[in-house]
Short mmCIF file of C-alpha atoms in Angstrom, two decimals:
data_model
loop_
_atom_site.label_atom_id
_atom_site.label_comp_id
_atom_site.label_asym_id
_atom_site.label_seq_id
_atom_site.Cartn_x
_atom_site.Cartn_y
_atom_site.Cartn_z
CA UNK A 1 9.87 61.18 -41.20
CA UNK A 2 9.20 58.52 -38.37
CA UNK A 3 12.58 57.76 -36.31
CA UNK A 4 12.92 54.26 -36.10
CA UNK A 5 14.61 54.40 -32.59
CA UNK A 6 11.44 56.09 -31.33
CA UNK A 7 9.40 53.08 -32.87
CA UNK A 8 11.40 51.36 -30.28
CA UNK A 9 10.61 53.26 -27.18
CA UNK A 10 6.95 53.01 -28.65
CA UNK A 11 7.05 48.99 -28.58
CA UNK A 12 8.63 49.13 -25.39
CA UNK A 13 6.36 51.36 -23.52
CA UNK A 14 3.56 49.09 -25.01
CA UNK A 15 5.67 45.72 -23.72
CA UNK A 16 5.80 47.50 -20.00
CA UNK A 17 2.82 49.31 -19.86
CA UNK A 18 4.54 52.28 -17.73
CA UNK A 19 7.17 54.68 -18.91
CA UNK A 20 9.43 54.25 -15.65
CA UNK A 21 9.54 50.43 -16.68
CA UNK A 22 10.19 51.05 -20.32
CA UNK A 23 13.22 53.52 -19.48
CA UNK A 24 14.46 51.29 -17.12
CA UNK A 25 14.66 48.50 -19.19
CA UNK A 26 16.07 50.94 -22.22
CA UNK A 27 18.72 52.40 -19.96
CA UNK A 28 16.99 55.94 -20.47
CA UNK A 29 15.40 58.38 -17.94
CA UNK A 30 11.44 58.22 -17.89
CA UNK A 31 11.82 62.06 -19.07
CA UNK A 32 13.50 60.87 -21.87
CA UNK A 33 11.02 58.19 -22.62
CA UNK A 34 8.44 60.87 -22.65
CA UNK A 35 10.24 63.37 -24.60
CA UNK A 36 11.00 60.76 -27.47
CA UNK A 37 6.97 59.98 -27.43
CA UNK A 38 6.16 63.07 -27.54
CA UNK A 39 8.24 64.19 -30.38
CA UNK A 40 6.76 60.41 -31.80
CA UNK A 41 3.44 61.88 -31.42
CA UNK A 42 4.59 65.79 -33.48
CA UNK A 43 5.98 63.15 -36.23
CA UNK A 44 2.72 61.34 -36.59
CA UNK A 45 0.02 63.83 -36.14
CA UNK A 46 -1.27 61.58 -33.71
CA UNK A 47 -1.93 61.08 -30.15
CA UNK A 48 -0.35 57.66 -29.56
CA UNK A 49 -0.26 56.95 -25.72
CA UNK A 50 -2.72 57.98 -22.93
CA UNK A 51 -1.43 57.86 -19.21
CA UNK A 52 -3.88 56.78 -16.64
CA UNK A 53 -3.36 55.86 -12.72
CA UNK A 54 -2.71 51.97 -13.42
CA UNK A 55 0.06 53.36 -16.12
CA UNK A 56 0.31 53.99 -19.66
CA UNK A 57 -2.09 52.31 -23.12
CA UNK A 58 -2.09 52.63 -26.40
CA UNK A 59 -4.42 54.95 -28.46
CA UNK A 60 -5.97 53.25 -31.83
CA UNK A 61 -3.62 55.61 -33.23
CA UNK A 62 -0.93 54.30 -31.15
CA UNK A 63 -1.88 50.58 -31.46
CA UNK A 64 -2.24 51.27 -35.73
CA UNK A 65 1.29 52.47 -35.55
CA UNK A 66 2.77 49.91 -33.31
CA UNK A 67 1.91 47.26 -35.43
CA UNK A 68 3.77 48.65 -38.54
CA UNK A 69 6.36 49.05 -35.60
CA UNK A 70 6.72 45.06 -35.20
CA UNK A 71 7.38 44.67 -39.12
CA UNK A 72 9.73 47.89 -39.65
CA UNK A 73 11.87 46.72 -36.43
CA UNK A 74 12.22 43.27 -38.20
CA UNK A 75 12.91 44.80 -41.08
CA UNK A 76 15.93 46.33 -39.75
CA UNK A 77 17.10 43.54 -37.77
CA UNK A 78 17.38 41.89 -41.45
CA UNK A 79 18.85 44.79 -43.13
CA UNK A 80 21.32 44.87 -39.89
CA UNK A 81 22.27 41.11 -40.21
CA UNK A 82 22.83 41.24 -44.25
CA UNK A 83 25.18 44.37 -43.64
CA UNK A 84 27.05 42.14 -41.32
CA UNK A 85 27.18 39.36 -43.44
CA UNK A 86 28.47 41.66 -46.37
CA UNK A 87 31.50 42.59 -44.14
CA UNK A 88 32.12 38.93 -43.32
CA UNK A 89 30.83 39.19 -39.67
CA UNK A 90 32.67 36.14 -38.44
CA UNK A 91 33.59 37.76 -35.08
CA UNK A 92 31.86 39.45 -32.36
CA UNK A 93 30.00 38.72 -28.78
CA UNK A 94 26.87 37.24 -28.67
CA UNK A 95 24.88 37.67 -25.39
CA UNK A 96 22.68 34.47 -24.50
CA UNK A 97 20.19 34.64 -21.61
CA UNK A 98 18.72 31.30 -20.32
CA UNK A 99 17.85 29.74 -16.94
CA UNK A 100 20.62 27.31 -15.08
CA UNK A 101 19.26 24.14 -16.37
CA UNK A 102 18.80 25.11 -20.01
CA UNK A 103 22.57 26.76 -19.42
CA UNK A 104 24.03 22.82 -18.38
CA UNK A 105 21.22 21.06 -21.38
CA UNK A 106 22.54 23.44 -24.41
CA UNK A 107 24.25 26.97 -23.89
CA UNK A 108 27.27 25.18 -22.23
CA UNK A 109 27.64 22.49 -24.58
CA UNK A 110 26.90 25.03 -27.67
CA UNK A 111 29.67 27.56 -26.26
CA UNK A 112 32.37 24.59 -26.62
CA UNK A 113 31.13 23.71 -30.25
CA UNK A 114 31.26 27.00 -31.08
CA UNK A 115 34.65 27.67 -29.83
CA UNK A 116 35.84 24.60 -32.72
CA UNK A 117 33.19 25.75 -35.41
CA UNK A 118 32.94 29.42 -35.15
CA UNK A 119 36.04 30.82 -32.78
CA UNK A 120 35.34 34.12 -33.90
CA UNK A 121 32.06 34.33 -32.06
CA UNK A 122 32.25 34.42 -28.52
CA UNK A 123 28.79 33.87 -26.01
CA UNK A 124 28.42 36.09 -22.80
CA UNK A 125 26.01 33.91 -21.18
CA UNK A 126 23.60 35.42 -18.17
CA UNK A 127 21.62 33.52 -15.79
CA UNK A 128 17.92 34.62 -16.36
CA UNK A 129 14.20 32.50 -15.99
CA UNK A 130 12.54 32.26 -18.96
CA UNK A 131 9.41 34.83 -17.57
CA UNK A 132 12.67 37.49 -17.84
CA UNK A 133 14.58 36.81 -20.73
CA UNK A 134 12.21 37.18 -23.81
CA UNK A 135 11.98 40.82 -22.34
CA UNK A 136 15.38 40.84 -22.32
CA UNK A 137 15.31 40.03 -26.49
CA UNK A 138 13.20 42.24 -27.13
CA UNK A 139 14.54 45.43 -24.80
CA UNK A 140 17.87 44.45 -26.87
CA UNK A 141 19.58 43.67 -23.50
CA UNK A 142 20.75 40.11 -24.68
CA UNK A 143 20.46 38.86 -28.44
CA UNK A 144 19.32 35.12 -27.75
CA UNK A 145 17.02 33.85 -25.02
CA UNK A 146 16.61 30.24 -24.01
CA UNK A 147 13.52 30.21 -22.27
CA UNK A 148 10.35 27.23 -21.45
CA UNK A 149 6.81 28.04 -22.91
CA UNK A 150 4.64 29.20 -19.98
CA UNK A 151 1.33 30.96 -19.62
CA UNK A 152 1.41 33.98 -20.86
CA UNK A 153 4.36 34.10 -22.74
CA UNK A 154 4.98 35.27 -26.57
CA UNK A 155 3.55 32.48 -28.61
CA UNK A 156 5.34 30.79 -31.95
CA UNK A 157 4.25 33.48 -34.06
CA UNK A 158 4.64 36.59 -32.37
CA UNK A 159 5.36 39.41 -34.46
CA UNK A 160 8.40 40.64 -32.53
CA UNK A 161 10.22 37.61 -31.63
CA UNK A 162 11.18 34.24 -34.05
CA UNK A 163 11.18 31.18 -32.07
CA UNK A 164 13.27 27.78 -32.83
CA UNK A 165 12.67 24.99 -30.35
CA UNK A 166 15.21 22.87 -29.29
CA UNK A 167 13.81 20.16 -26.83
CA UNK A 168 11.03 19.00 -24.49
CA UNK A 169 11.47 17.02 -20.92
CA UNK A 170 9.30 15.49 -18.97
CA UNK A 171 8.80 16.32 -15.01
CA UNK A 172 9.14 13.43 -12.65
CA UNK A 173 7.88 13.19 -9.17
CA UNK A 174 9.96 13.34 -6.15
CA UNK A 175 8.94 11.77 -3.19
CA UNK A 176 10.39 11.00 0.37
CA UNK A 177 12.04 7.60 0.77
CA UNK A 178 9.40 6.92 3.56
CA UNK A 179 6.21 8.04 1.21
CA UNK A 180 3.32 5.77 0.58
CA UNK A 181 3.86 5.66 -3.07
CA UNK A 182 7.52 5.08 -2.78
CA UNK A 183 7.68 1.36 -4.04
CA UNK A 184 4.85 2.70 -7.23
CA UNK A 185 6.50 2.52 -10.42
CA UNK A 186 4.45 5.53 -11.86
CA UNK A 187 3.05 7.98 -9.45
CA UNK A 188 -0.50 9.02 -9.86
CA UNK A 189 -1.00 12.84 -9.64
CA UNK A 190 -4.17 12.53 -8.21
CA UNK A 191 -2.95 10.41 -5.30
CA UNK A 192 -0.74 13.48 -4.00
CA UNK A 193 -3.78 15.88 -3.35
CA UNK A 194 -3.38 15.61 -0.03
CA UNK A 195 0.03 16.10 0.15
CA UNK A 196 2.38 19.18 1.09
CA UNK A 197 3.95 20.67 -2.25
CA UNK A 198 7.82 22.07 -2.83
CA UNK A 199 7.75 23.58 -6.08
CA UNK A 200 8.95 26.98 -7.59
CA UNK A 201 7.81 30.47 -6.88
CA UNK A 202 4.94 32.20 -9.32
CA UNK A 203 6.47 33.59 -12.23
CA UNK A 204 8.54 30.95 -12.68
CA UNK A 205 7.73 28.90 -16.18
CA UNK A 206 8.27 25.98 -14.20
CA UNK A 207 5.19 27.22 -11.27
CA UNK A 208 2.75 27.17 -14.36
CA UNK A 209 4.03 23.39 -15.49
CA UNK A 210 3.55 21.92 -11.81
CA UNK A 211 0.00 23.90 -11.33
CA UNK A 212 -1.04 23.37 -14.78
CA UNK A 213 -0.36 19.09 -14.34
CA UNK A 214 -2.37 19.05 -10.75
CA UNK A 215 -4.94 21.15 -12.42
CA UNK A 216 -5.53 18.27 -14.65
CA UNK A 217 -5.24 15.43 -12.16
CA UNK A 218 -8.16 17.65 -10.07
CA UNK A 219 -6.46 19.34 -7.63
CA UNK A 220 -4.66 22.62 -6.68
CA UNK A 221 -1.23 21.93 -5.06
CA UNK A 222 -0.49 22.91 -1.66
CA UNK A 223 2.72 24.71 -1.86
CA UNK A 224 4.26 25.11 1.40
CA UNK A 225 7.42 25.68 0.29
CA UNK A 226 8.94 27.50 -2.76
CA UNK A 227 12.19 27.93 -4.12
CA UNK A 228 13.46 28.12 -7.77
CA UNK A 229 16.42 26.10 -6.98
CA UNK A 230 15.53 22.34 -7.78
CA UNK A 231 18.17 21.40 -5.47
CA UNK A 232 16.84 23.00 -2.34
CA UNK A 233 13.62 21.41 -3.79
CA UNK A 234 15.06 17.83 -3.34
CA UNK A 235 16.88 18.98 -0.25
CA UNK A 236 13.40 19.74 1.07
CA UNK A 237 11.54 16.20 -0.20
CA UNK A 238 14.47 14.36 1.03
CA UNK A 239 13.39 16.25 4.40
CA UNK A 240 10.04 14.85 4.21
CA UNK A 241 8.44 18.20 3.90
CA UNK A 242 6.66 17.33 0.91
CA UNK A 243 6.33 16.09 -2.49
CA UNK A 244 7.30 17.77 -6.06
CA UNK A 245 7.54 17.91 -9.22
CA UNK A 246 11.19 18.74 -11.12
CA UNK A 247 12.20 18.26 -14.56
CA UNK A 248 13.95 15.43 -15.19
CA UNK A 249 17.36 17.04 -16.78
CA UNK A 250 17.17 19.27 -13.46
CA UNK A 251 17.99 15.81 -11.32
CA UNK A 252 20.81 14.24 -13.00
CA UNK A 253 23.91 14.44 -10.84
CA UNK A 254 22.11 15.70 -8.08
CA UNK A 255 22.38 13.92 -4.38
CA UNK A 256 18.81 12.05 -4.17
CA UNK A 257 19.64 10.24 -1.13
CA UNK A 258 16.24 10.13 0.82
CA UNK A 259 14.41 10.57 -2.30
CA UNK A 260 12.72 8.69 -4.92
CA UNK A 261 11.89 9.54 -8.55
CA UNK A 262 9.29 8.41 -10.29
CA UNK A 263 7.73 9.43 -13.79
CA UNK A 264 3.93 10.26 -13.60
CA UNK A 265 0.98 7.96 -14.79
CA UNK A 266 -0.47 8.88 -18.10
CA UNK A 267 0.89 11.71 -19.75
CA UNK A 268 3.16 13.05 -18.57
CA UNK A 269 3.71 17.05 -17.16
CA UNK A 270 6.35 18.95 -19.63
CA UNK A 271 8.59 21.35 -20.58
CA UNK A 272 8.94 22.90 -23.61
CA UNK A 273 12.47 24.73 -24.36
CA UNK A 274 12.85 27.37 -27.16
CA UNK A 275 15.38 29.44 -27.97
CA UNK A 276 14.48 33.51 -29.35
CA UNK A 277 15.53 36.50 -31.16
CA UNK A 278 14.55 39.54 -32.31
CA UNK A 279 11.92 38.89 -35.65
CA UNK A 280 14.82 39.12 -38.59
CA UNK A 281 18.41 38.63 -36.40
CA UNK A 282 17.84 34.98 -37.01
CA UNK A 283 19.64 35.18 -40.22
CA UNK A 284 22.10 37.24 -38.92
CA UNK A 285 26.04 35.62 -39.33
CA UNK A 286 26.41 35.86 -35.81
CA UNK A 287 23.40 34.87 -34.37
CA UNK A 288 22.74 31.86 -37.17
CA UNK A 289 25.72 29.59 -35.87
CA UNK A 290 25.18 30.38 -32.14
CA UNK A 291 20.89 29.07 -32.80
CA UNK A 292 22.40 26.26 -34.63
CA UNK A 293 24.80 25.17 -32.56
CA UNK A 294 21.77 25.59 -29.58
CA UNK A 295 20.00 23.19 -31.93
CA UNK A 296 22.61 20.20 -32.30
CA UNK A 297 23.21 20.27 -28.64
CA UNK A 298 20.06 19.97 -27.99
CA UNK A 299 19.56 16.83 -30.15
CA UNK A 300 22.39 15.24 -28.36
#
């Protein structure tokens, strides 16, 4: 008989691709991570994992088994959430993970419609990009992540995960008071080539968005500056050390003297904003009113 908590430590290992990362993020030693796989491996009859100097892969074996892993781990999640549904399940903590702006656009707003609808559940809310929380789902650190599509990440039908979106922004440009396209009504991308760049660090969803647009206007962005704060982003532009990118929910009550803001000619660069959960907790009588109250914040 397979242990389904050993499935876990098998998708996990697989997410991370090193045992060290995987116990880290499960809250176990690695020797623990490597005793469960082992007795994972006596269970199955099967080698499942081969370690290697750049860190840990699957066997066929292992990959066979991992995805019958995705669907019996959803399974459960279902079986989980009608069990708590049978008891009522109208109060508990419900751990959301999302990055600042995403926390003013919907978490906040959903945590005081909740508090009316459903005061029974109560959100612990955690400050995370969205590169870190889908991890975060799926290591069972947080239930809910609000998160921006980005290269790379889990798309809409990953087996593990069950996205719902909730909105999409556009980016504007930021430019110094004193810039030659200050008086434009649209901003050309292409027209900022030459110029220095303020934008977040790689790994940020937002990095790929601001790339990804001067990509497409025929150009790579000189980024002499980097911070994830859009504020010290502005600070910086209004500075005159260069030019950005920031998404347009990201500027509203924010100081823009010595700034302007302009949307981009033609279409325009944007974010997409989801919100996840483990495949089979979105029905769960927790989770259900916290993604629907996400939902009708976000259309407001």
């Amino acid at each position: 008989m397979i242990e389904a908590r050993r499935l876990h430590i098998l998708r996990a290992v697989a997410d991370h691709r090193t045992v060290t990362a995987a116990a880290a993020a499960l809250y176990l030693t690695p020797s623990a991570v490597s005793q469960q796989l082992t007795a994972l491996e006596q269970e199955t009859g099967h080698r499942l994992v081969e370690r290697g100097a750049k860190g840990v892969r699957l066997t066929p074996a292992g990959e066979i088994l991992l995805s019958h892993t995705n669907a019996v781990l959803a399974q459960l999640e279902r079986a989980e959430a009608e069990l708590a549904a049978y008891s009522s399940g109208a109060a508990g903590t419900v751990t959301v993970a999302s990055f600042a702006t995403g926390i003013a656009q919907v978490v906040a707003p959903a945590v005081a419609r909740l508090a009316a609808s459903a005061p029974g559940i109560r959100l612990r809310v955690q400050d995370a990009e969205g590169d870190a929380s889908l991890p975060m789902v799926l290591d069972r650190q947080v239930d809910v992540a609000v998160a921006v599509e980005y290269r790379g990440a889990p798309p809409a039908d990953d087996p593990r995960l069950s996205h719902v979106p909730l909105y999409a922004e556009p980016f504007d440009a930021v430019v110094p008071v004193a810039h030659r396209l200050a008086d434009a009504e649209e901003v050309p991308l292409a027209e900022l080539a030459k110029d220095p760049w303020i934008g977040p660090y790689p790994g940020n969803p937002c990095h790929d968005v601001v790339v990804l647009a001067c990509e497409n206007a025929g150009f790579q962005p000189r980024l002499e500056h980097s911070s994830d704060d859009f504020r010290a982003v502005v600070a910086l532009a209004s500075a005159d050390a260069g030019v950005a990118l920031v998404p347009r929910s990201a500027l509203r009550g924010m100081d823009l003297t010595g700034v302007v803001v302009r949307p981009v000619d033609g279409v325009a660069p944007t974010r997409r904003v989801f919100a996840a959960v483990r495949r089979g907790a979105e029905g769960h009588p927790l989770i259900r009113p916290v993604l629907d109250a996400l939902g009708e914040a976000a259309q407001t």
